[in-house]
CSV table of C-alpha atoms and ligand atoms in Angstrom, one decimal:
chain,number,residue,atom,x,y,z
A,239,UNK,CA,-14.4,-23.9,-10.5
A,240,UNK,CA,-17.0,-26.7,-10.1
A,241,UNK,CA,-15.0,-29.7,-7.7
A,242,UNK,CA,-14.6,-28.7,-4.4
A,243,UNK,CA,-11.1,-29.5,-3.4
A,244,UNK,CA,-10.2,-30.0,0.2
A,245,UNK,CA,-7.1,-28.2,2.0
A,246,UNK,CA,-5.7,-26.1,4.5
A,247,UNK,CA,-3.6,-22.3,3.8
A,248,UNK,CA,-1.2,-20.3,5.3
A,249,UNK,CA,-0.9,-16.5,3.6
A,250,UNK,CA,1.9,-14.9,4.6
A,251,UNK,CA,1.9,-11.3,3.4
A,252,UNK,CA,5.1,-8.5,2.7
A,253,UNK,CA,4.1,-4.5,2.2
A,254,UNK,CA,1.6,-2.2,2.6
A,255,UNK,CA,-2.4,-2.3,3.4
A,256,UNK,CA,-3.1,-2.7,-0.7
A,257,UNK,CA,-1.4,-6.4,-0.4
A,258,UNK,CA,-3.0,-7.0,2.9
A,259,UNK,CA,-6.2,-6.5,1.3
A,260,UNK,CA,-5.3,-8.6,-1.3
A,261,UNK,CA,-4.5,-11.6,0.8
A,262,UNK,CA,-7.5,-11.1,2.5
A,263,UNK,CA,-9.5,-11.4,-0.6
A,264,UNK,CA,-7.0,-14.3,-1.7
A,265,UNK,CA,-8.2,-16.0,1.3
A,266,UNK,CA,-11.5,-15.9,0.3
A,267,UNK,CA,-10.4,-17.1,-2.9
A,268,UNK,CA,-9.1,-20.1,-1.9
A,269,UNK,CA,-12.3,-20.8,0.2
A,270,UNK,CA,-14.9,-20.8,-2.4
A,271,UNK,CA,-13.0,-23.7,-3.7
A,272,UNK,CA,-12.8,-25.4,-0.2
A,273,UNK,CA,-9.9,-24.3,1.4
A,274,UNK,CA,-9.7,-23.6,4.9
A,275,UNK,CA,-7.1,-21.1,6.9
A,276,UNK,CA,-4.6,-23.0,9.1
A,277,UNK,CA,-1.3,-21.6,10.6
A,278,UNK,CA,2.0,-21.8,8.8
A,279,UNK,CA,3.4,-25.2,10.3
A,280,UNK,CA,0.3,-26.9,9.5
A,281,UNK,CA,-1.2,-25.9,6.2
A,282,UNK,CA,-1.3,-27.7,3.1
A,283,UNK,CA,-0.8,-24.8,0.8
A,284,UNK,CA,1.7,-22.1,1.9
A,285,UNK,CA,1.3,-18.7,-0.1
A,286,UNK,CA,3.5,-15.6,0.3
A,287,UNK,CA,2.2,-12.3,-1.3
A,288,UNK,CA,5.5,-10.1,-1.8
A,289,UNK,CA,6.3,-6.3,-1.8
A,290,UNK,CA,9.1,-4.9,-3.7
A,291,UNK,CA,8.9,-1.0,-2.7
A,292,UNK,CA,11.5,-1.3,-0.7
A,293,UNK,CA,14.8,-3.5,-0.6
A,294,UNK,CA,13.8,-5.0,3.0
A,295,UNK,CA,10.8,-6.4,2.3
A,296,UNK,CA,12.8,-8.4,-0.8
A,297,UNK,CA,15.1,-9.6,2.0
A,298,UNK,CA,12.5,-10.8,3.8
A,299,UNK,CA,10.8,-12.7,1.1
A,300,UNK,CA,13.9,-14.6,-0.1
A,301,UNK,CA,14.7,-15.6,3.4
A,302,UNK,CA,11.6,-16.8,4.2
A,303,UNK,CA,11.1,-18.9,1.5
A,304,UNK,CA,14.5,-20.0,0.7
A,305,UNK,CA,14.2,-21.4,4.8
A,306,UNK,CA,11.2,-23.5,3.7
A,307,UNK,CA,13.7,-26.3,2.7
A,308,UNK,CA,13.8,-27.7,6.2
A,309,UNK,CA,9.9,-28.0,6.3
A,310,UNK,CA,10.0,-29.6,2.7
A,311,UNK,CA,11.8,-32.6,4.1
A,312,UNK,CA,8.9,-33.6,6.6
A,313,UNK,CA,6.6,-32.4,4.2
A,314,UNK,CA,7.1,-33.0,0.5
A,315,UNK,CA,4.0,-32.7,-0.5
A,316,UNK,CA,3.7,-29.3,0.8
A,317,UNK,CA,2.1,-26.9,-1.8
A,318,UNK,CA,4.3,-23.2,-1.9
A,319,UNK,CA,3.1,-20.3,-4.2
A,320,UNK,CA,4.5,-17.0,-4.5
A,321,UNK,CA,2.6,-13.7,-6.0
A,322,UNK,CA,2.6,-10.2,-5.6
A,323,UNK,CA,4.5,-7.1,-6.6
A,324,UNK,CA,8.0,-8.2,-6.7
A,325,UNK,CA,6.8,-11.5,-9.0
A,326,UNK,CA,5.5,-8.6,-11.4
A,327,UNK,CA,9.1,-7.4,-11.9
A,328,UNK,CA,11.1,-8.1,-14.8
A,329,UNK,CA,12.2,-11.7,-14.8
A,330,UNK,CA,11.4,-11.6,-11.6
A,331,UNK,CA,9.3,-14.6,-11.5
A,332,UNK,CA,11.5,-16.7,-13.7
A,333,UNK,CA,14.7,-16.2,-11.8
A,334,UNK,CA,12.5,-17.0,-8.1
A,335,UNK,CA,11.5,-20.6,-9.6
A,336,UNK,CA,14.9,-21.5,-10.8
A,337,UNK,CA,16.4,-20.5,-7.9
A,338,UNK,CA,13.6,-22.5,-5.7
A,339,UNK,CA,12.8,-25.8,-7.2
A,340,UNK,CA,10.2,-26.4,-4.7
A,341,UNK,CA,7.9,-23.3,-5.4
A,342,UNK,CA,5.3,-25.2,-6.9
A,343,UNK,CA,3.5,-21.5,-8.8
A,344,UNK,CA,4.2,-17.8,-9.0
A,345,UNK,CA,1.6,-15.4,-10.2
A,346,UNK,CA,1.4,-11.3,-10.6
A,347,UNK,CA,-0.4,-8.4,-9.4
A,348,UNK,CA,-2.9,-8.6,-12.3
A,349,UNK,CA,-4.2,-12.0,-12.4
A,350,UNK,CA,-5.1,-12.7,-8.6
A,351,UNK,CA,-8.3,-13.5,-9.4
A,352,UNK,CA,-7.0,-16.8,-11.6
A,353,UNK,CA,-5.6,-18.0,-8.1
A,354,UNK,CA,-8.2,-20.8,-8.1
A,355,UNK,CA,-8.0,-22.2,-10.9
A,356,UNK,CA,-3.6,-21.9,-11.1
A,357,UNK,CA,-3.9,-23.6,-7.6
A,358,UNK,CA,-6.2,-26.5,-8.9
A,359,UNK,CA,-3.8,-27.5,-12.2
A,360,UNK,CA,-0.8,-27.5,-9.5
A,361,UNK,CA,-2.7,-29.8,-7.5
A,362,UNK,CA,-4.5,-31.9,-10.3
A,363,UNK,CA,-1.3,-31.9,-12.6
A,364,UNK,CA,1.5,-31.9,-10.3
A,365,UNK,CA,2.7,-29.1,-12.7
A,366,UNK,CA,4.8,-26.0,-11.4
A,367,UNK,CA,2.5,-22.6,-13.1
A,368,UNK,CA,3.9,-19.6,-13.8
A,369,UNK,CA,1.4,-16.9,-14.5
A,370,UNK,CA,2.1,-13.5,-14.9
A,371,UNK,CA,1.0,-11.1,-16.9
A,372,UNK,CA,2.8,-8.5,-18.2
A,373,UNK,CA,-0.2,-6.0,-18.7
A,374,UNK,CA,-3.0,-5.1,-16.5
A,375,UNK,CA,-6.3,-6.3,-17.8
A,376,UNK,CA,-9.7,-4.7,-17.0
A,377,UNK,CA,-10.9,-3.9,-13.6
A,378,UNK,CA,-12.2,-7.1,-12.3
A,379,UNK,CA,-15.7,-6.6,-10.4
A,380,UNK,CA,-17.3,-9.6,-8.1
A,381,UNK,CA,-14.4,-10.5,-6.3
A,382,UNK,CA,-14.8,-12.1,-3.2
A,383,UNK,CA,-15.1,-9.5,0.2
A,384,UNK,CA,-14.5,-10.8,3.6
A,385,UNK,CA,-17.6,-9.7,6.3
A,386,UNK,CA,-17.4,-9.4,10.0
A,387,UNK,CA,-14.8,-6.9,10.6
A,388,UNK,CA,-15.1,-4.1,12.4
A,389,UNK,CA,-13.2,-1.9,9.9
A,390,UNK,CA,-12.1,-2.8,6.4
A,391,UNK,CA,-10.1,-1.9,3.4
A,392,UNK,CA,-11.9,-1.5,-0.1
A,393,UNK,CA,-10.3,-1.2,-3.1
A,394,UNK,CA,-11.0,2.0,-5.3
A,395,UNK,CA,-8.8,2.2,-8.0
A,396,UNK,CA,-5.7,-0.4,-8.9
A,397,UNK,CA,-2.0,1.4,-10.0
A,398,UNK,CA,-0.7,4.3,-10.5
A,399,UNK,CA,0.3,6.8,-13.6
A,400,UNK,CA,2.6,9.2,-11.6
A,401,UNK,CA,6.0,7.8,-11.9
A,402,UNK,CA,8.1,9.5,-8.8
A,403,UNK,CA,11.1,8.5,-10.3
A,404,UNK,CA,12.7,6.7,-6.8
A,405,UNK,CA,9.0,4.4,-6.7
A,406,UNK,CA,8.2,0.8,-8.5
A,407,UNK,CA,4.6,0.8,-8.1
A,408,UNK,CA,3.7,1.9,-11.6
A,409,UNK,CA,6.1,-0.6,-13.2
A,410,UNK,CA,4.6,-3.5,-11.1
A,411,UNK,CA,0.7,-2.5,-10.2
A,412,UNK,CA,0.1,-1.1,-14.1
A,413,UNK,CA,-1.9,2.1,-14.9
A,414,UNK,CA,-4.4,3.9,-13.4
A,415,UNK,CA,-7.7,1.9,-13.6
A,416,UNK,CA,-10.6,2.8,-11.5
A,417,UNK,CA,-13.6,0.5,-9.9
A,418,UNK,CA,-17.3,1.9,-10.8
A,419,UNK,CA,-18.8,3.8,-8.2
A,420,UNK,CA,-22.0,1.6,-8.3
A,421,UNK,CA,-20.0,-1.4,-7.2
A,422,UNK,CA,-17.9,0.0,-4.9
A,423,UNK,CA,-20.9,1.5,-2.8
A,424,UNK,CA,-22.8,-2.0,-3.0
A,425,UNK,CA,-19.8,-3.5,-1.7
A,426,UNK,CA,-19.9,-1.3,1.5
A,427,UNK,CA,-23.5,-1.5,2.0
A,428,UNK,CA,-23.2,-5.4,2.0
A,429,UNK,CA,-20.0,-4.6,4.7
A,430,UNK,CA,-21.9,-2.5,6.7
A,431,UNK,CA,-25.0,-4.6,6.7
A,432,UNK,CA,-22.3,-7.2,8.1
A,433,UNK,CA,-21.2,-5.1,11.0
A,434,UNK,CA,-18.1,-3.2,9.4
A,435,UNK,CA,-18.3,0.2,11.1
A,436,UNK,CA,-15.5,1.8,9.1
A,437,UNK,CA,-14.3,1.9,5.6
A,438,UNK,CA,-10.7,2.5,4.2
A,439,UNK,CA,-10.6,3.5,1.1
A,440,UNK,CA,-8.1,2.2,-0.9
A,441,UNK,CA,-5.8,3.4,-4.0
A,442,UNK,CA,-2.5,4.3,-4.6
A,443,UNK,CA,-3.7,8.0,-5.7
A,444,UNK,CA,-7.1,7.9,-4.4
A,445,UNK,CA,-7.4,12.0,-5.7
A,446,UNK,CA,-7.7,10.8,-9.1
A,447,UNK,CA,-10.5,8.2,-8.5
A,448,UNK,CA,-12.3,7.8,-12.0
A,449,UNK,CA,-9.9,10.4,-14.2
A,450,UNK,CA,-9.8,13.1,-11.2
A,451,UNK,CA,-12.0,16.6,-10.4
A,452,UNK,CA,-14.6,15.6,-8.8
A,453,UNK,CA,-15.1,11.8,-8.3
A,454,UNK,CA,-13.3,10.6,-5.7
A,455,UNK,CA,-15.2,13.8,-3.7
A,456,UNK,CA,-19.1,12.5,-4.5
A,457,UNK,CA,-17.8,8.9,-3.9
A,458,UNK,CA,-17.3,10.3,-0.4
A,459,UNK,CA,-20.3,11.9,-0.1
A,460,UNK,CA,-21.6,8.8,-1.6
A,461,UNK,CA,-20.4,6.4,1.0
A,462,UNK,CA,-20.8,8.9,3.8
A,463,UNK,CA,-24.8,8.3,3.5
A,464,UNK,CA,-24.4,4.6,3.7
A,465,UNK,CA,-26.4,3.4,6.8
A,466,UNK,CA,-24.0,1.9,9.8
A,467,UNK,CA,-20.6,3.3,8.0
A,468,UNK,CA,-19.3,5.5,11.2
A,469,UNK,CA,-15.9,6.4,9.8
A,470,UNK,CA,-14.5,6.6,6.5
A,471,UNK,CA,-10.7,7.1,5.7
A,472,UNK,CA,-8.8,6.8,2.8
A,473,UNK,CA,-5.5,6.5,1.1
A,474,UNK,CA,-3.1,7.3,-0.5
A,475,UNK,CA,-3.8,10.9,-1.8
A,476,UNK,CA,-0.8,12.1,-3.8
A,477,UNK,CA,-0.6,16.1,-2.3
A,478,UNK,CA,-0.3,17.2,-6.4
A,479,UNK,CA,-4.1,16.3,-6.5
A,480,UNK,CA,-6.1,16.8,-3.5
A,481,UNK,CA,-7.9,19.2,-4.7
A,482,UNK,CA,-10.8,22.1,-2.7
A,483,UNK,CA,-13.7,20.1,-3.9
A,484,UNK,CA,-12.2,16.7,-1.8
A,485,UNK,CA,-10.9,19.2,0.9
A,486,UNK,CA,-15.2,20.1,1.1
A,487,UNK,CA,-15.9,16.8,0.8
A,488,UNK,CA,-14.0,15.6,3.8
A,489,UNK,CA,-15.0,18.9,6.1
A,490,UNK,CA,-18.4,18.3,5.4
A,491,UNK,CA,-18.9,14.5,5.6
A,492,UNK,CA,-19.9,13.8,8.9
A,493,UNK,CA,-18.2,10.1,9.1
A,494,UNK,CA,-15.0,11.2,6.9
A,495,UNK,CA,-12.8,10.7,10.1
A,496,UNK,CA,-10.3,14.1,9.7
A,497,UNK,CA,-7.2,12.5,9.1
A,498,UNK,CA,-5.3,12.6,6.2
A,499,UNK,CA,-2.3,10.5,5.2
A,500,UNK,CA,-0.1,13.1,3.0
A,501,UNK,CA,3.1,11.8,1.6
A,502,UNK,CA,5.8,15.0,1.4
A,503,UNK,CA,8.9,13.0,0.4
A,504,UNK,CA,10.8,15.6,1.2
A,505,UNK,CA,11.3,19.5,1.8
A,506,UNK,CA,13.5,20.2,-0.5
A,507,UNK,CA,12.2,21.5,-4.2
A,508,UNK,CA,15.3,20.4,-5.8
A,509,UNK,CA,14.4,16.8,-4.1
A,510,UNK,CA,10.8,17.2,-5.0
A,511,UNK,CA,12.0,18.3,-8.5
A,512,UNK,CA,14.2,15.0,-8.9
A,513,UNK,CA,11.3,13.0,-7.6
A,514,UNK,CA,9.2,13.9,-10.3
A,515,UNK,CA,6.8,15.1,-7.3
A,516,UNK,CA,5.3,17.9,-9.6
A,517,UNK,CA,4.7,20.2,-6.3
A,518,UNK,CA,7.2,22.7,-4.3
A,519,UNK,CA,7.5,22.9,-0.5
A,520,UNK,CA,5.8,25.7,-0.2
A,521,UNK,CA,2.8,24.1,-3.0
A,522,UNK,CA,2.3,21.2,0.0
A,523,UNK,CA,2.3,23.9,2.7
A,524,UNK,CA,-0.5,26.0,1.0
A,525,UNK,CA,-2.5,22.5,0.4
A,526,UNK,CA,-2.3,22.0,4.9
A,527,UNK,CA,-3.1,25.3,5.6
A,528,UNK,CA,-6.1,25.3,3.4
A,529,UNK,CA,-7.1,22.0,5.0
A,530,UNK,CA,-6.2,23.2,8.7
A,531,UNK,CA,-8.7,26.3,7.6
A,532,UNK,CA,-11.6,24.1,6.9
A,533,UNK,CA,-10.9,21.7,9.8
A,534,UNK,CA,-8.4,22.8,12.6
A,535,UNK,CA,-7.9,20.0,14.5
A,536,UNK,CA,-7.1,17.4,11.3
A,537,UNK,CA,-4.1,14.9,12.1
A,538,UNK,CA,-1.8,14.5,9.2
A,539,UNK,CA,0.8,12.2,8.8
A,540,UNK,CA,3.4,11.5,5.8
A,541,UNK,CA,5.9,9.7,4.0
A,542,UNK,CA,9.2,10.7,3.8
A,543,UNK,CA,12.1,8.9,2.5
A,544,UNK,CA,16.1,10.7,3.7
A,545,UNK,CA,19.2,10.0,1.3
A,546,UNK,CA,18.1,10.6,-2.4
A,547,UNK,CA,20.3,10.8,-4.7
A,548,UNK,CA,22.2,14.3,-4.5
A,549,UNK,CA,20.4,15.2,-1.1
A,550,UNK,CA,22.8,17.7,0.5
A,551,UNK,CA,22.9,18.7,4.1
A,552,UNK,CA,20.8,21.4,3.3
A,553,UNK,CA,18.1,19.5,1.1
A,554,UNK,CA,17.6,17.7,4.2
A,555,UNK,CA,17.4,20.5,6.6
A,556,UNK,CA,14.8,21.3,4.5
A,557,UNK,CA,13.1,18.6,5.1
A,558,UNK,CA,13.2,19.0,9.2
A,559,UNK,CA,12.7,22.2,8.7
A,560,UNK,CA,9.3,21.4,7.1
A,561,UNK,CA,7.9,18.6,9.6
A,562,UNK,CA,8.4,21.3,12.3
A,563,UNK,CA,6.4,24.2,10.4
A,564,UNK,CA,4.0,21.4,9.1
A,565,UNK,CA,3.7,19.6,12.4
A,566,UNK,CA,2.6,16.1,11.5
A,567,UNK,CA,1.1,13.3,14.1
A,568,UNK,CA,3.3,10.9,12.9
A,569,UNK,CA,5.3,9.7,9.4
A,570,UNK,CA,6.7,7.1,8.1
A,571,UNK,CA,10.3,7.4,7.1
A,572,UNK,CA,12.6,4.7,4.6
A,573,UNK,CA,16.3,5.6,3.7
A,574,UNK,CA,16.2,5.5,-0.2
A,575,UNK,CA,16.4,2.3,-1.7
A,576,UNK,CA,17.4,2.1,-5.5
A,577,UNK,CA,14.7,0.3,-7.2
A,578,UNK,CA,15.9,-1.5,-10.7
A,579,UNK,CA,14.6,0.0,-13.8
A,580,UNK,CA,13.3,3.2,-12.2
A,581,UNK,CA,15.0,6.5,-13.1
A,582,UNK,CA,16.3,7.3,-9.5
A,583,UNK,CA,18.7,4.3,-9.5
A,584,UNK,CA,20.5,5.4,-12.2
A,585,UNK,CA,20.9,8.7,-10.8
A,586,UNK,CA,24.3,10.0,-9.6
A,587,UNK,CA,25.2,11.1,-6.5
A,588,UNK,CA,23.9,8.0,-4.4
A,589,UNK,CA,24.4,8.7,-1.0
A,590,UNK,CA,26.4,6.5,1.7
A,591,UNK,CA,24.2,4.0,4.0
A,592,UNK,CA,26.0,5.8,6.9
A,593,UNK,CA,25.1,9.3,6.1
A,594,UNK,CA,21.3,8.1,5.1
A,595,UNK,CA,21.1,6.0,8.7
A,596,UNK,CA,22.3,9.4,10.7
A,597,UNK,CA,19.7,11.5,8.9
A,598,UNK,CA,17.0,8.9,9.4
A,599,UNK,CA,17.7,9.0,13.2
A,600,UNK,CA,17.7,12.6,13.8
A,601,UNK,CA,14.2,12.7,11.5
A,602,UNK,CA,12.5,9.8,14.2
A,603,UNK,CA,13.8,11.9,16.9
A,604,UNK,CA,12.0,15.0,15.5
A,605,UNK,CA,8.8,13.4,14.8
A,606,UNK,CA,9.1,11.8,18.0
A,607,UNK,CA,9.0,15.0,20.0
A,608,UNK,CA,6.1,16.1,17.9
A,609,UNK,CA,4.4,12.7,18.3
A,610,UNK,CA,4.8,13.0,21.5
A,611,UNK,CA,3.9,16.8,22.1
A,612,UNK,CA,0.4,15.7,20.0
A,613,UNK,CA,0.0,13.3,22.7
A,614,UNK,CA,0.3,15.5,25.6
A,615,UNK,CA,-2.0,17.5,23.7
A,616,UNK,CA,-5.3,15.0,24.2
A,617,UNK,CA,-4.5,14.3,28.0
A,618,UNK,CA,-8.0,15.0,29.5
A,619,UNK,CA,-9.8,15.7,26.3
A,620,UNK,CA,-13.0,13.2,25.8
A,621,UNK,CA,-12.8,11.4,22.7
A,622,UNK,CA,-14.9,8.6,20.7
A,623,UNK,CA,-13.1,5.7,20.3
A,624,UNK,CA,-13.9,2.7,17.8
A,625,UNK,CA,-12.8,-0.8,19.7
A,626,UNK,CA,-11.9,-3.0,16.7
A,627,UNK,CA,-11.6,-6.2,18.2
B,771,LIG,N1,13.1,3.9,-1.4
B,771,LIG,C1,12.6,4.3,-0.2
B,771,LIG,N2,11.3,4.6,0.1
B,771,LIG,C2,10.4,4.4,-0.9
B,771,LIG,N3,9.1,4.6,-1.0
B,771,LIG,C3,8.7,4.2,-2.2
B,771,LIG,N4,9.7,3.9,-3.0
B,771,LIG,C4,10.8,3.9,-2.2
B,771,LIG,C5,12.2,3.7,-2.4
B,771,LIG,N5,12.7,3.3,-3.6
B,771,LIG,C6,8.3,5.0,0.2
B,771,LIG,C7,7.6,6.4,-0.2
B,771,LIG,C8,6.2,6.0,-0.4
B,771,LIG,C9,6.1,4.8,0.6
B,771,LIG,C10,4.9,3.9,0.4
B,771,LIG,O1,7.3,4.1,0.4
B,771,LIG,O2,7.8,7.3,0.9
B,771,LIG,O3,5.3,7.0,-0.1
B,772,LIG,FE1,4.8,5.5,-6.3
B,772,LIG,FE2,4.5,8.1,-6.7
B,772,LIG,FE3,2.6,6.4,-7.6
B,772,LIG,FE4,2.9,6.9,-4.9
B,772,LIG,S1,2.3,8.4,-6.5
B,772,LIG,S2,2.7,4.9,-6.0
B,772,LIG,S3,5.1,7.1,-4.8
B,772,LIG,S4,4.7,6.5,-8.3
């Protein structure tokens, strides 16, 4: 990219911390070729980064674009790209550009790193660019970080090859592919020497960093010597993989903050079984005790998602049953959402919104009580706090 150009953007982004990151290094993107952030009602370029996990955030997306009409009228010259996970899907892309003639590009989840040079043809050729690629290519190293926060995110590895049969991720993020461990440490020494006093590690599986065993383990003990990194966290680790060596790892790093985000899914083996979760009940139990062993006072939270198909009364018991044994700090809980082209939509046995809505509420008043109970527990205790802005 050699001519600067000269405009404002607006990123608005759908989904979890993985896209958020991506915007953020989108931004930067879009600077090095002499853009400059503005808010939504005033930018010259307008970019949505979209999620497709779960059928909400697709809502979301369509609405919010499909409402940009009104500002089109004022502003016809107005500049609209779309990218992200849901672009990634089949046809996906193609049907969003019919269906709004003023999206000027779309791009994927593998290519973010073309998002100059897309955006310069729209704006040199008056062209509408669709780019996505349909396979992941190699793990792209230099891209752009942002400095000056106070904690950031820093991608370890891109996709995932686990295929829980309810999830899209592996259909729109690709395989497995992991960063080198060279560049991801000179990446946080550059953030730290910027004032970034903790790290999140970022993956969709971070347990099987570089191929598994023990890598993702002396990548923490790697970063947890960098100078000015106070606290290190990480996720998502998939509780199949997290294995003694990273439960070491994290006891023994002095800046690995002990917290762990582990995704259960659900109590119920016959649930875990139809997930393709490849672990039992009692499989994630053993994995918290053995972590509770080596440090007592870790906070874990979780994932779980009510109304799979063919969850009985008693599958989901199951489930409560386990967030009170397991006691987490606090989850995150979805009613089931059929995703097209995985295996778990096609399953039978889908369960009615009204019976997944009543479970979901009596799960949030459980965790509630044990969120707050956790609570009560700190009152008078002296803790170190990190002030992030
Ligand atoms: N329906 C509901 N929740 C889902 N998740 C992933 N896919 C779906 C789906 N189809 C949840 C899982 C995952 C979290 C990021 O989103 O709990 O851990
Ligand atoms: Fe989706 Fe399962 Fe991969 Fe997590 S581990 S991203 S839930 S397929």
């Amino acid at each position: 990219m050699n001519k600067p150009l000269d405009f404002t953007y607006n990123i608005t982004t759908y989904g979890c911390q993985m896209n958020e990151h991506d915007s953020s290094i989108m931004g930067c993107l879009l600077q090095q070729i002499g853009g400059k952030p503005a808010p939504h009602e005033t930018a010259d370029v307008l970019l949505y980064n979209t999620c497709c996990i779960r059928e909400h955030a697709e809502d979301k997306v369509f609405g919010n674009v499909g409402a940009l009409k009104k500002q089109l009228e004022a502003r016809p010259d107005l500049i609209v790209g779309v990218c992200g996970c849901m672009m990634q899907q089949d046809d996906v892309a193609k049907k969003f550009m019919r269906r709004f003639p003023f999206v000027n590009f779309v791009m994927g989840t593998h290519n973010t790193h073309k998002l100059p040079e897309v955006l310069q043809e729209v704006m040199t050729t008056g062209k509408r660019v669709c780019d996505v690629w349909e396979k992941e290519g190699p793990v792209v190293e230099g891209l752009p970080v942002e400095f000056g926060d106070v904690c950031s995110y820093v991608n370890i590895m891109y996709g995932c090859n686990n295929f829980c049969t309810y999830c899209i991720v592996p259909y729109v993020r690709g395989r497995e592919r992991s960063r080198d461990e060279d560049a991801i440490v000179a990446e946080i020494e550059k953030l730290a020497a910027h004032g970034t006093k903790e790290v999140m590690l970022l993956g969709q599986n971070v347990n099987s960093y570089a191929g598994g065993g023990d890598a993702f383990a002396n990548l923490l003990r790697r970063v947890d010597k960098i100078e000015g990194i106070e606290r290190i966290r990480f996720m998502t680790s998939h509780p199949k993989d997290i294995s003694d060596s990273l439960m070491h790892a994290m006891a023994e790093c002095d800046h690995v903050c002990k917290q762990l985000h582990l995704p259960m899914q659900s109590g119920s083996d016959e649930i875990l079984h139809r997930m393709n979760r490849r672990y039992t009940a009692q499989q994630y139990y053993e994995k918290v005790e053995k972590l509770r062993a080596l440090m007592p006072d870790i906070a874990l939270t979780t994932d779980i998602i009510v109304g799979f198909p063919g969850e009985t009364e008693e599958d989901f018991c199951d489930t409560l049953a386990m967030i009170e044994k397991v006691g987490f700090v606090t989850g995150y809980f979805f009613k089931y959402s059929p995703r097209m082209g995985t295996p778990a939509e096609k399953m039978e046995d889908q369960i009615d919104e009204s019976i997944k809505s009543e479970r979901l509420s009596r799960l949030l008043k459980l965790q509630n009580e044990k969120t707050t109970a956790y609570n009560e527990s700190l009152v008078g205790k002296i803790l170190f706090v990190l002030a992030e802005r």
